[in-house]
PDB file of C-alpha atoms in Angstrom:
ATOM      1  CA  UNK A1322     -55.734 -16.150 -33.529  1.00 80.00           C
ATOM      2  CA  UNK A1323     -54.108 -18.858 -35.615  1.00 81.00           C
ATOM      3  CA  UNK A1324     -54.912 -16.849 -38.710  1.00 82.00           C
ATOM      4  CA  UNK A1325     -53.455 -13.777 -37.214  1.00 85.00           C
ATOM      5  CA  UNK A1326     -50.259 -15.638 -36.397  1.00 85.00           C
ATOM      6  CA  UNK A1327     -50.069 -17.331 -39.802  1.00 83.00           C
ATOM      7  CA  UNK A1328     -50.611 -13.973 -41.484  1.00 85.00           C
ATOM      8  CA  UNK A1329     -47.200 -12.745 -40.103  1.00 88.00           C
ATOM      9  CA  UNK A1330     -45.442 -15.657 -41.899  1.00 88.00           C
ATOM     10  CA  UNK A1331     -43.774 -16.950 -38.795  1.00 90.00           C
ATOM     11  CA  UNK A1332     -41.485 -19.362 -40.712  1.00 87.00           C
ATOM     12  CA  UNK A1333     -39.749 -16.323 -42.240  1.00 89.00           C
ATOM     13  CA  UNK A1334     -38.921 -14.471 -38.936  1.00 94.00           C
ATOM     14  CA  UNK A1335     -35.510 -16.312 -38.861  1.00 93.00           C
ATOM     15  CA  UNK A1336     -34.525 -13.482 -41.259  1.00 94.00           C
ATOM     16  CA  UNK A1337     -34.664 -10.961 -38.517  1.00 95.00           C
ATOM     17  CA  UNK A1338     -34.132 -13.020 -35.389  1.00 96.00           C
ATOM     18  CA  UNK A1339     -30.988 -14.789 -36.517  1.00 96.00           C
ATOM     19  CA  UNK A1340     -28.909 -11.790 -37.488  1.00 96.00           C
ATOM     20  CA  UNK A1341     -29.781 -10.233 -34.181  1.00 97.00           C
ATOM     21  CA  UNK A1342     -28.856 -13.298 -32.260  1.00 97.00           C
ATOM     22  CA  UNK A1343     -25.610 -13.495 -34.355  1.00 97.00           C
ATOM     23  CA  UNK A1344     -24.830 -10.058 -33.277  1.00 97.00           C
ATOM     24  CA  UNK A1345     -25.304 -10.761 -29.582  1.00 98.00           C
ATOM     25  CA  UNK A1346     -23.193 -13.771 -29.769  1.00 98.00           C
ATOM     26  CA  UNK A1347     -20.436 -11.689 -31.562  1.00 98.00           C
ATOM     27  CA  UNK A1348     -20.454  -9.143 -28.716  1.00 97.00           C
ATOM     28  CA  UNK A1349     -20.062 -11.986 -26.289  1.00 97.00           C
ATOM     29  CA  UNK A1350     -17.090 -13.281 -28.185  1.00 97.00           C
ATOM     30  CA  UNK A1351     -15.237  -9.974 -28.214  1.00 96.00           C
ATOM     31  CA  UNK A1352     -16.469  -8.518 -24.973  1.00 95.00           C
ATOM     32  CA  UNK A1353     -12.978  -8.699 -23.207  1.00 93.00           C
ATOM     33  CA  UNK A1354     -11.654  -6.471 -25.962  1.00 93.00           C
ATOM     34  CA  UNK A1355     -14.340  -3.877 -25.412  1.00 92.00           C
ATOM     35  CA  UNK A1356     -13.582  -1.188 -23.037  1.00 87.00           C
ATOM     36  CA  UNK A1357     -17.336  -0.337 -22.366  1.00 93.00           C
ATOM     37  CA  UNK A1358     -20.089  -1.711 -20.337  1.00 94.00           C
ATOM     38  CA  UNK A1359     -22.193  -4.113 -22.260  1.00 96.00           C
ATOM     39  CA  UNK A1360     -26.102  -4.158 -21.860  1.00 96.00           C
ATOM     40  CA  UNK A1361     -27.298  -7.560 -22.624  1.00 97.00           C
ATOM     41  CA  UNK A1362     -30.929  -6.941 -22.003  1.00 97.00           C
ATOM     42  CA  UNK A1363     -30.956  -4.132 -24.615  1.00 97.00           C
ATOM     43  CA  UNK A1364     -29.637  -6.603 -27.123  1.00 97.00           C
ATOM     44  CA  UNK A1365     -32.457  -9.001 -26.344  1.00 97.00           C
ATOM     45  CA  UNK A1366     -35.049  -6.112 -26.583  1.00 97.00           C
ATOM     46  CA  UNK A1367     -33.483  -5.051 -30.000  1.00 97.00           C
ATOM     47  CA  UNK A1368     -33.833  -8.670 -31.161  1.00 97.00           C
ATOM     48  CA  UNK A1369     -37.614  -8.522 -30.229  1.00 97.00           C
ATOM     49  CA  UNK A1370     -37.948  -5.158 -32.058  1.00 96.00           C
ATOM     50  CA  UNK A1371     -36.299  -6.484 -35.144  1.00 96.00           C
ATOM     51  CA  UNK A1372     -38.742  -9.432 -35.295  1.00 96.00           C
ATOM     52  CA  UNK A1373     -41.748  -7.160 -34.789  1.00 95.00           C
ATOM     53  CA  UNK A1374     -40.363  -4.810 -37.500  1.00 93.00           C
ATOM     54  CA  UNK A1375     -40.189  -7.784 -39.904  1.00 94.00           C
ATOM     55  CA  UNK A1376     -43.692  -8.743 -39.035  1.00 95.00           C
ATOM     56  CA  UNK A1377     -44.767  -5.337 -40.095  1.00 94.00           C
ATOM     57  CA  UNK A1378     -42.773  -5.587 -43.328  1.00 92.00           C
ATOM     58  CA  UNK A1379     -44.245  -9.130 -44.145  1.00 92.00           C
ATOM     59  CA  UNK A1380     -47.846  -7.730 -43.665  1.00 93.00           C
ATOM     60  CA  UNK A1381     -47.388  -4.686 -45.626  1.00 92.00           C
ATOM     61  CA  UNK A1382     -45.631  -6.763 -48.406  1.00 90.00           C
ATOM     62  CA  UNK A1383     -48.827  -8.869 -48.561  1.00 89.00           C
ATOM     63  CA  UNK A1384     -51.035  -5.868 -48.657  1.00 92.00           C
ATOM     64  CA  UNK A1385     -49.266  -4.110 -51.445  1.00 90.00           C
ATOM     65  CA  UNK A1386     -48.775  -7.419 -53.538  1.00 88.00           C
ATOM     66  CA  UNK A1387     -52.614  -7.898 -53.296  1.00 87.00           C
ATOM     67  CA  UNK A1388     -53.392  -4.306 -54.088  1.00 89.00           C
ATOM     68  CA  UNK A1389     -51.215  -4.330 -57.178  1.00 86.00           C
ATOM     69  CA  UNK A1390     -52.347  -7.832 -58.162  1.00 83.00           C
ATOM     70  CA  UNK A1391     -49.038  -9.538 -57.716  1.00 84.00           C
ATOM     71  CA  UNK A1392     -50.852 -12.048 -55.360  1.00 77.00           C
ATOM     72  CA  UNK A1393     -53.787 -13.617 -57.149  1.00 74.00           C
ATOM     73  CA  UNK A1394     -55.775 -16.727 -56.913  1.00 70.00           C
ATOM     74  CA  UNK A1395     -53.622 -18.539 -59.464  1.00 67.00           C
ATOM     75  CA  UNK A1396     -50.207 -17.597 -57.819  1.00 67.00           C
ATOM     76  CA  UNK A1397     -48.174 -18.852 -55.006  1.00 67.00           C
ATOM     77  CA  UNK A1398     -48.571 -16.501 -52.095  1.00 62.00           C
ATOM     78  CA  UNK A1399     -49.225 -16.303 -48.338  1.00 68.00           C
ATOM     79  CA  UNK A1400     -52.941 -16.582 -49.225  1.00 71.00           C
ATOM     80  CA  UNK A1401     -53.831 -14.212 -46.316  1.00 78.00           C
ATOM     81  CA  UNK A1402     -55.696 -11.753 -48.623  1.00 82.00           C
ATOM     82  CA  UNK A1403     -56.211 -13.897 -51.741  1.00 80.00           C
ATOM     83  CA  UNK A1404     -58.319 -16.439 -49.798  1.00 74.00           C
ATOM     84  CA  UNK A1405     -60.285 -13.681 -48.081  1.00 78.00           C
ATOM     85  CA  UNK A1406     -59.127 -14.430 -44.555  1.00 81.00           C
ATOM     86  CA  UNK A1407     -58.694 -10.751 -43.746  1.00 88.00           C
ATOM     87  CA  UNK A1408     -59.625  -7.412 -45.528  1.00 90.00           C
ATOM     88  CA  UNK A1409     -56.770  -5.484 -47.005  1.00 92.00           C
ATOM     89  CA  UNK A1410     -57.420  -2.684 -44.505  1.00 93.00           C
ATOM     90  CA  UNK A1411     -57.072  -5.042 -41.649  1.00 94.00           C
ATOM     91  CA  UNK A1412     -53.692  -6.257 -42.793  1.00 92.00           C
ATOM     92  CA  UNK A1413     -52.553  -2.668 -43.505  1.00 94.00           C
ATOM     93  CA  UNK A1414     -53.402  -1.710 -40.124  1.00 95.00           C
ATOM     94  CA  UNK A1415     -51.846  -4.718 -38.606  1.00 94.00           C
ATOM     95  CA  UNK A1416     -48.635  -3.984 -40.557  1.00 94.00           C
ATOM     96  CA  UNK A1417     -48.496  -0.377 -39.773  1.00 94.00           C
ATOM     97  CA  UNK A1418     -49.176  -1.076 -36.114  1.00 95.00           C
ATOM     98  CA  UNK A1419     -46.267  -3.613 -36.051  1.00 95.00           C
ATOM     99  CA  UNK A1420     -43.966  -1.133 -37.608  1.00 93.00           C
ATOM    100  CA  UNK A1421     -44.829   1.422 -35.020  1.00 94.00           C
ATOM    101  CA  UNK A1422     -44.398  -0.853 -32.104  1.00 96.00           C
ATOM    102  CA  UNK A1423     -40.912  -1.750 -33.553  1.00 94.00           C
ATOM    103  CA  UNK A1424     -40.195   1.900 -33.859  1.00 93.00           C
ATOM    104  CA  UNK A1425     -41.383   2.524 -30.332  1.00 95.00           C
ATOM    105  CA  UNK A1426     -38.840  -0.119 -29.028  1.00 96.00           C
ATOM    106  CA  UNK A1427     -36.208   1.620 -31.170  1.00 94.00           C
ATOM    107  CA  UNK A1428     -36.968   5.015 -29.649  1.00 94.00           C
ATOM    108  CA  UNK A1429     -36.927   3.572 -26.212  1.00 95.00           C
ATOM    109  CA  UNK A1430     -33.404   1.992 -26.877  1.00 96.00           C
ATOM    110  CA  UNK A1431     -32.315   5.403 -28.476  1.00 94.00           C
ATOM    111  CA  UNK A1432     -32.360   6.941 -25.104  1.00 92.00           C
ATOM    112  CA  UNK A1433     -29.926   4.425 -23.674  1.00 89.00           C
ATOM    113  CA  UNK A1434     -27.600   4.322 -26.678  1.00 90.00           C
ATOM    114  CA  UNK A1435     -27.085   7.209 -28.930  1.00 90.00           C
ATOM    115  CA  UNK A1436     -28.031   9.053 -32.084  1.00 93.00           C
ATOM    116  CA  UNK A1437     -26.552   6.516 -34.424  1.00 95.00           C
ATOM    117  CA  UNK A1438     -29.532   4.295 -33.704  1.00 95.00           C
ATOM    118  CA  UNK A1439     -31.786   6.949 -35.216  1.00 95.00           C
ATOM    119  CA  UNK A1440     -30.343   6.764 -38.764  1.00 95.00           C
ATOM    120  CA  UNK A1441     -30.322   2.936 -38.544  1.00 96.00           C
ATOM    121  CA  UNK A1442     -33.859   2.869 -37.474  1.00 93.00           C
ATOM    122  CA  UNK A1443     -35.073   5.273 -40.040  1.00 94.00           C
ATOM    123  CA  UNK A1444     -33.280   3.375 -42.805  1.00 94.00           C
ATOM    124  CA  UNK A1445     -34.950   0.138 -41.550  1.00 92.00           C
ATOM    125  CA  UNK A1446     -38.347   1.788 -41.440  1.00 90.00           C
ATOM    126  CA  UNK A1447     -38.084   3.238 -44.909  1.00 92.00           C
ATOM    127  CA  UNK A1448     -36.780  -0.161 -46.184  1.00 90.00           C
ATOM    128  CA  UNK A1449     -39.598  -2.017 -44.651  1.00 88.00           C
ATOM    129  CA  UNK A1450     -42.442   0.341 -45.729  1.00 88.00           C
ATOM    130  CA  UNK A1451     -41.184   1.053 -49.344  1.00 91.00           C
ATOM    131  CA  UNK A1452     -39.849  -2.425 -49.862  1.00 92.00           C
ATOM    132  CA  UNK A1453     -42.565  -3.502 -52.464  1.00 88.00           C
ATOM    133  CA  UNK A1454     -41.991  -0.414 -54.491  1.00 89.00           C
ATOM    134  CA  UNK A1455     -38.330  -1.144 -54.711  1.00 93.00           C
ATOM    135  CA  UNK A1456     -38.885  -4.908 -55.200  1.00 91.00           C
ATOM    136  CA  UNK A1457     -41.077  -4.127 -58.189  1.00 92.00           C
ATOM    137  CA  UNK A1458     -38.062  -2.345 -59.914  1.00 94.00           C
ATOM    138  CA  UNK A1459     -35.600  -5.084 -59.216  1.00 93.00           C
ATOM    139  CA  UNK A1460     -34.173  -3.474 -55.950  1.00 95.00           C
ATOM    140  CA  UNK A1461     -35.682  -5.790 -53.495  1.00 93.00           C
ATOM    141  CA  UNK A1462     -32.454  -7.956 -53.054  1.00 96.00           C
ATOM    142  CA  UNK A1463     -30.442  -4.807 -52.212  1.00 96.00           C
ATOM    143  CA  UNK A1464     -33.084  -3.730 -49.550  1.00 95.00           C
ATOM    144  CA  UNK A1465     -33.126  -7.132 -48.008  1.00 95.00           C
ATOM    145  CA  UNK A1466     -29.368  -7.299 -47.759  1.00 97.00           C
ATOM    146  CA  UNK A1467     -29.069  -3.745 -46.371  1.00 96.00           C
ATOM    147  CA  UNK A1468     -31.751  -4.460 -43.664  1.00 95.00           C
ATOM    148  CA  UNK A1469     -31.001  -8.087 -42.712  1.00 95.00           C
ATOM    149  CA  UNK A1470     -27.424  -8.260 -43.614  1.00 93.00           C
ATOM    150  CA  UNK A1471     -26.236  -5.070 -42.052  1.00 96.00           C
ATOM    151  CA  UNK A1472     -28.722  -2.672 -40.205  1.00 96.00           C
ATOM    152  CA  UNK A1473     -30.074  -5.299 -37.750  1.00 96.00           C
ATOM    153  CA  UNK A1474     -26.753  -6.639 -36.605  1.00 97.00           C
ATOM    154  CA  UNK A1475     -25.142  -3.083 -36.458  1.00 97.00           C
ATOM    155  CA  UNK A1476     -28.053  -1.806 -34.499  1.00 97.00           C
ATOM    156  CA  UNK A1477     -27.994  -4.698 -31.966  1.00 97.00           C
ATOM    157  CA  UNK A1478     -24.337  -4.208 -31.370  1.00 97.00           C
ATOM    158  CA  UNK A1479     -24.814  -0.524 -31.059  1.00 97.00           C
ATOM    159  CA  UNK A1480     -27.574  -0.604 -28.505  1.00 97.00           C
ATOM    160  CA  UNK A1481     -25.442  -3.170 -26.501  1.00 97.00           C
ATOM    161  CA  UNK A1482     -22.213  -1.300 -26.498  1.00 96.00           C
ATOM    162  CA  UNK A1483     -22.966   2.250 -27.474  1.00 94.00           C
ATOM    163  CA  UNK A1484     -20.324   2.222 -30.178  1.00 95.00           C
ATOM    164  CA  UNK A1485     -20.436   1.156 -33.958  1.00 95.00           C
ATOM    165  CA  UNK A1486     -18.474  -2.007 -34.385  1.00 95.00           C
ATOM    166  CA  UNK A1487     -18.070  -2.135 -38.143  1.00 94.00           C
ATOM    167  CA  UNK A1488     -16.489  -5.538 -38.453  1.00 95.00           C
ATOM    168  CA  UNK A1489     -19.895  -7.031 -37.392  1.00 96.00           C
ATOM    169  CA  UNK A1490     -21.065  -6.051 -40.999  1.00 96.00           C
ATOM    170  CA  UNK A1491     -18.684  -8.750 -42.277  1.00 95.00           C
ATOM    171  CA  UNK A1492     -19.905 -11.191 -39.674  1.00 96.00           C
ATOM    172  CA  UNK A1493     -23.534 -10.707 -40.540  1.00 96.00           C
ATOM    173  CA  UNK A1494     -22.937 -10.315 -44.310  1.00 97.00           C
ATOM    174  CA  UNK A1495     -22.526 -14.038 -44.632  1.00 95.00           C
ATOM    175  CA  UNK A1496     -26.014 -14.690 -43.088  1.00 96.00           C
ATOM    176  CA  UNK A1497     -27.221 -11.807 -45.190  1.00 96.00           C
ATOM    177  CA  UNK A1498     -26.344 -13.505 -48.447  1.00 97.00           C
ATOM    178  CA  UNK A1499     -28.463 -16.545 -47.277  1.00 97.00           C
ATOM    179  CA  UNK A1500     -31.334 -14.333 -46.482  1.00 97.00           C
ATOM    180  CA  UNK A1501     -31.313 -12.692 -49.886  1.00 97.00           C
ATOM    181  CA  UNK A1502     -31.387 -16.406 -51.048  1.00 97.00           C
ATOM    182  CA  UNK A1503     -34.837 -16.587 -49.401  1.00 95.00           C
ATOM    183  CA  UNK A1504     -36.113 -13.804 -51.528  1.00 94.00           C
ATOM    184  CA  UNK A1505     -34.501 -14.856 -54.666  1.00 96.00           C
ATOM    185  CA  UNK A1506     -36.010 -18.328 -54.404  1.00 95.00           C
ATOM    186  CA  UNK A1507     -39.343 -16.867 -53.898  1.00 92.00           C
ATOM    187  CA  UNK A1508     -38.966 -14.385 -56.900  1.00 94.00           C
ATOM    188  CA  UNK A1509     -37.503 -17.152 -59.219  1.00 95.00           C
ATOM    189  CA  UNK A1510     -40.540 -19.301 -58.454  1.00 92.00           C
ATOM    190  CA  UNK A1511     -42.807 -16.500 -59.277  1.00 91.00           C
ATOM    191  CA  UNK A1512     -41.126 -15.279 -62.510  1.00 92.00           C
ATOM    192  CA  UNK A1513     -44.053 -16.092 -64.748  1.00 89.00           C
ATOM    193  CA  UNK A1514     -46.698 -14.902 -62.392  1.00 87.00           C
ATOM    194  CA  UNK A1515     -44.861 -11.576 -61.801  1.00 86.00           C
ATOM    195  CA  UNK A1516     -44.662 -11.073 -65.530  1.00 87.00           C
ATOM    196  CA  UNK A1517     -48.437 -10.994 -65.619  1.00 84.00           C
ATOM    197  CA  UNK A1518     -48.379  -8.328 -62.883  1.00 85.00           C
ATOM    198  CA  UNK A1519     -46.012  -6.193 -64.951  1.00 86.00           C
ATOM    199  CA  UNK A1520     -43.394  -5.801 -62.179  1.00 89.00           C
ATOM    200  CA  UNK A1521     -39.655  -6.421 -62.431  1.00 91.00           C
ATOM    201  CA  UNK A1522     -37.892  -8.457 -59.700  1.00 93.00           C
ATOM    202  CA  UNK A1523     -34.130  -9.283 -59.896  1.00 94.00           C
ATOM    203  CA  UNK A1524     -35.036 -12.845 -60.923  1.00 95.00           C
ATOM    204  CA  UNK A1525     -37.146 -11.510 -63.801  1.00 93.00           C
ATOM    205  CA  UNK A1526     -34.344  -9.266 -65.029  1.00 94.00           C
ATOM    206  CA  UNK A1527     -31.796 -12.106 -64.829  1.00 95.00           C
ATOM    207  CA  UNK A1528     -34.059 -14.730 -66.314  1.00 95.00           C
ATOM    208  CA  UNK A1529     -34.237 -18.330 -65.105  1.00 95.00           C
ATOM    209  CA  UNK A1530     -30.758 -19.587 -66.131  1.00 95.00           C
ATOM    210  CA  UNK A1531     -28.850 -16.615 -64.629  1.00 97.00           C
ATOM    211  CA  UNK A1532     -31.105 -16.742 -61.673  1.00 96.00           C
ATOM    212  CA  UNK A1533     -29.977 -20.318 -60.919  1.00 96.00           C
ATOM    213  CA  UNK A1534     -26.340 -19.180 -61.082  1.00 97.00           C
ATOM    214  CA  UNK A1535     -27.184 -16.094 -58.931  1.00 97.00           C
ATOM    215  CA  UNK A1536     -28.807 -18.382 -56.265  1.00 97.00           C
ATOM    216  CA  UNK A1537     -25.553 -20.610 -56.248  1.00 97.00           C
ATOM    217  CA  UNK A1538     -23.353 -17.529 -55.855  1.00 97.00           C
ATOM    218  CA  UNK A1539     -25.407 -16.501 -52.740  1.00 98.00           C
ATOM    219  CA  UNK A1540     -25.253 -19.896 -51.166  1.00 98.00           C
ATOM    220  CA  UNK A1541     -21.667 -20.606 -51.801  1.00 98.00           C
ATOM    221  CA  UNK A1542     -20.672 -16.887 -51.213  1.00 98.00           C
ATOM    222  CA  UNK A1543     -22.104 -17.172 -47.581  1.00 98.00           C
ATOM    223  CA  UNK A1544     -19.607 -20.003 -46.707  1.00 98.00           C
ATOM    224  CA  UNK A1545     -16.681 -18.447 -48.599  1.00 98.00           C
ATOM    225  CA  UNK A1546     -17.115 -15.248 -46.761  1.00 97.00           C
ATOM    226  CA  UNK A1547     -17.316 -17.153 -43.423  1.00 98.00           C
ATOM    227  CA  UNK A1548     -14.068 -18.725 -44.201  1.00 97.00           C
ATOM    228  CA  UNK A1549     -12.627 -15.437 -45.164  1.00 97.00           C
ATOM    229  CA  UNK A1550     -13.499 -13.733 -41.838  1.00 97.00           C
ATOM    230  CA  UNK A1551     -12.173 -16.799 -39.894  1.00 97.00           C
ATOM    231  CA  UNK A1552      -8.870 -16.441 -41.769  1.00 97.00           C
ATOM    232  CA  UNK A1553      -8.810 -12.742 -40.856  1.00 96.00           C
ATOM    233  CA  UNK A1554      -9.274 -13.549 -37.274  1.00 95.00           C
ATOM    234  CA  UNK A1555     -12.555 -11.656 -36.922  1.00 96.00           C
ATOM    235  CA  UNK A1556     -14.192 -14.762 -35.518  1.00 97.00           C
ATOM    236  CA  UNK A1557     -12.762 -17.918 -33.987  1.00 96.00           C
ATOM    237  CA  UNK A1558     -11.879 -21.008 -36.011  1.00 97.00           C
ATOM    238  CA  UNK A1559     -14.577 -22.842 -34.039  1.00 97.00           C
ATOM    239  CA  UNK A1560     -17.049 -21.109 -36.418  1.00 97.00           C
ATOM    240  CA  UNK A1561     -15.952 -23.814 -38.936  1.00 97.00           C
ATOM    241  CA  UNK A1562     -18.777 -25.904 -37.311  1.00 97.00           C
ATOM    242  CA  UNK A1563     -21.146 -23.778 -39.516  1.00 98.00           C
ATOM    243  CA  UNK A1564     -19.931 -25.858 -42.478  1.00 98.00           C
ATOM    244  CA  UNK A1565     -21.878 -28.763 -41.009  1.00 98.00           C
ATOM    245  CA  UNK A1566     -24.894 -27.124 -42.746  1.00 98.00           C
ATOM    246  CA  UNK A1567     -23.177 -27.009 -46.190  1.00 98.00           C
ATOM    247  CA  UNK A1568     -24.677 -30.372 -47.380  1.00 98.00           C
ATOM    248  CA  UNK A1569     -28.064 -28.694 -46.764  1.00 97.00           C
ATOM    249  CA  UNK A1570     -27.135 -25.867 -49.008  1.00 98.00           C
ATOM    250  CA  UNK A1571     -25.807 -28.232 -51.678  1.00 98.00           C
ATOM    251  CA  UNK A1572     -29.196 -29.961 -51.666  1.00 97.00           C
ATOM    252  CA  UNK A1573     -30.957 -26.668 -52.159  1.00 97.00           C
ATOM    253  CA  UNK A1574     -28.533 -25.641 -54.887  1.00 97.00           C
ATOM    254  CA  UNK A1575     -29.254 -28.884 -56.736  1.00 97.00           C
ATOM    255  CA  UNK A1576     -33.035 -28.329 -56.391  1.00 96.00           C
ATOM    256  CA  UNK A1577     -32.646 -24.873 -57.873  1.00 96.00           C
ATOM    257  CA  UNK A1578     -30.284 -26.010 -60.620  1.00 95.00           C
ATOM    258  CA  UNK A1579     -32.635 -28.620 -61.955  1.00 93.00           C
ATOM    259  CA  UNK A1580     -35.596 -26.147 -62.862  1.00 95.00           C
ATOM    260  CA  UNK A1581     -36.334 -24.482 -66.118  1.00 93.00           C
ATOM    261  CA  UNK A1582     -39.074 -22.046 -67.024  1.00 90.00           C
ATOM    262  CA  UNK A1583     -41.554 -24.842 -67.521  1.00 90.00           C
ATOM    263  CA  UNK A1584     -40.974 -26.426 -64.156  1.00 91.00           C
ATOM    264  CA  UNK A1585     -40.826 -23.600 -61.627  1.00 91.00           C
ATOM    265  CA  UNK A1586     -43.249 -25.511 -59.310  1.00 90.00           C
ATOM    266  CA  UNK A1587     -40.363 -27.750 -58.335  1.00 92.00           C
ATOM    267  CA  UNK A1588     -39.147 -24.983 -56.126  1.00 94.00           C
ATOM    268  CA  UNK A1589     -42.526 -23.908 -54.536  1.00 90.00           C
ATOM    269  CA  UNK A1590     -41.143 -24.796 -51.057  1.00 92.00           C
ATOM    270  CA  UNK A1591     -37.634 -23.657 -51.641  1.00 95.00           C
ATOM    271  CA  UNK A1592     -38.272 -20.388 -49.903  1.00 93.00           C
ATOM    272  CA  UNK A1593     -39.053 -22.116 -46.611  1.00 93.00           C
ATOM    273  CA  UNK A1594     -36.260 -24.540 -47.031  1.00 96.00           C
ATOM    274  CA  UNK A1595     -33.746 -21.674 -47.342  1.00 96.00           C
ATOM    275  CA  UNK A1596     -35.272 -19.965 -44.291  1.00 95.00           C
ATOM    276  CA  UNK A1597     -34.549 -23.171 -42.327  1.00 96.00           C
ATOM    277  CA  UNK A1598     -30.982 -23.128 -43.701  1.00 97.00           C
ATOM    278  CA  UNK A1599     -30.601 -19.587 -42.455  1.00 97.00           C
ATOM    279  CA  UNK A1600     -31.657 -20.685 -38.971  1.00 96.00           C
ATOM    280  CA  UNK A1601     -29.390 -23.709 -38.744  1.00 97.00           C
ATOM    281  CA  UNK A1602     -26.404 -21.643 -40.226  1.00 98.00           C
ATOM    282  CA  UNK A1603     -26.873 -18.803 -37.812  1.00 97.00           C
ATOM    283  CA  UNK A1604     -27.582 -20.972 -34.730  1.00 97.00           C
ATOM    284  CA  UNK A1605     -24.310 -22.806 -35.278  1.00 98.00           C
ATOM    285  CA  UNK A1606     -22.518 -19.571 -35.986  1.00 98.00           C
ATOM    286  CA  UNK A1607     -23.859 -18.108 -32.751  1.00 98.00           C
ATOM    287  CA  UNK A1608     -23.222 -21.192 -30.655  1.00 97.00           C
ATOM    288  CA  UNK A1609     -19.556 -21.171 -31.985  1.00 98.00           C
ATOM    289  CA  UNK A1610     -19.179 -17.521 -30.867  1.00 98.00           C
ATOM    290  CA  UNK A1611     -20.620 -18.275 -27.380  1.00 97.00           C
ATOM    291  CA  UNK A1612     -18.378 -21.327 -26.883  1.00 97.00           C
ATOM    292  CA  UNK A1613     -15.368 -19.421 -28.283  1.00 97.00           C
ATOM    293  CA  UNK A1614     -16.166 -16.561 -25.900  1.00 95.00           C
ATOM    294  CA  UNK A1615     -15.979 -18.900 -22.954  1.00 94.00           C
ATOM    295  CA  UNK A1616     -12.698 -20.238 -24.191  1.00 90.00           C
ATOM    296  CA  UNK A1617     -11.032 -16.758 -24.107  1.00 77.00           C
TER     297      UNK A1617
END
């Protein structure tokens, strides 16, 4: 059972759970301005569906990386298939089953919301299933931002309210930039190994030096975007509490900036560290929204 849980990469599930929680908190903050009933339990169910969907995506990512020899004995990887803990067929079935369960939750919520959830769900399913193909041609960052920066939050808000609240895209984009940072830290670490597999990630296209600058842009961009939406009045000024996590981001940026092509192993755990930053950032953001909602 432990091996099955570890195969899902549980440390990474903040990437789906936190944007969903952020969307729920934002609905709470603006609830008095909405002239529609709010279905809180559907938001919680959508959060669960998003996490299960990511589990499926993680498993299929491991499957295809193993099949195409991106994950090998000499690479940093989840080790699920490389160490022989599972057969590729088992992981593939586990991944597809998770996607189907997530889809079933989505179809259930579709009956209580509206047809917009259909295209949101279809885009999410296609992005999760074909992610590896797109990652191998340097489009992984775009897919991750689309799913985790936009689709999850937009879908959660929609199933809760029955309307598309487009400003939530700005709210969730700040977290989305950090979530892309998780992927980019992973791909920067794996530049040399991925070259042997003859794939092209965004980090490989940029090279090490430009990848370092790109990572800093993602980190700083998340906080600047948050400041921007506060100034626009989209969220309450109490959300400035999120800046308490900025020293963590500075430490991670320093860690990334000190590497070169011969010292990529220095960031072998940076992916997990960025995931922890995402959790801290989004939790403070969500708590701020909830507190601000009580103040209104």
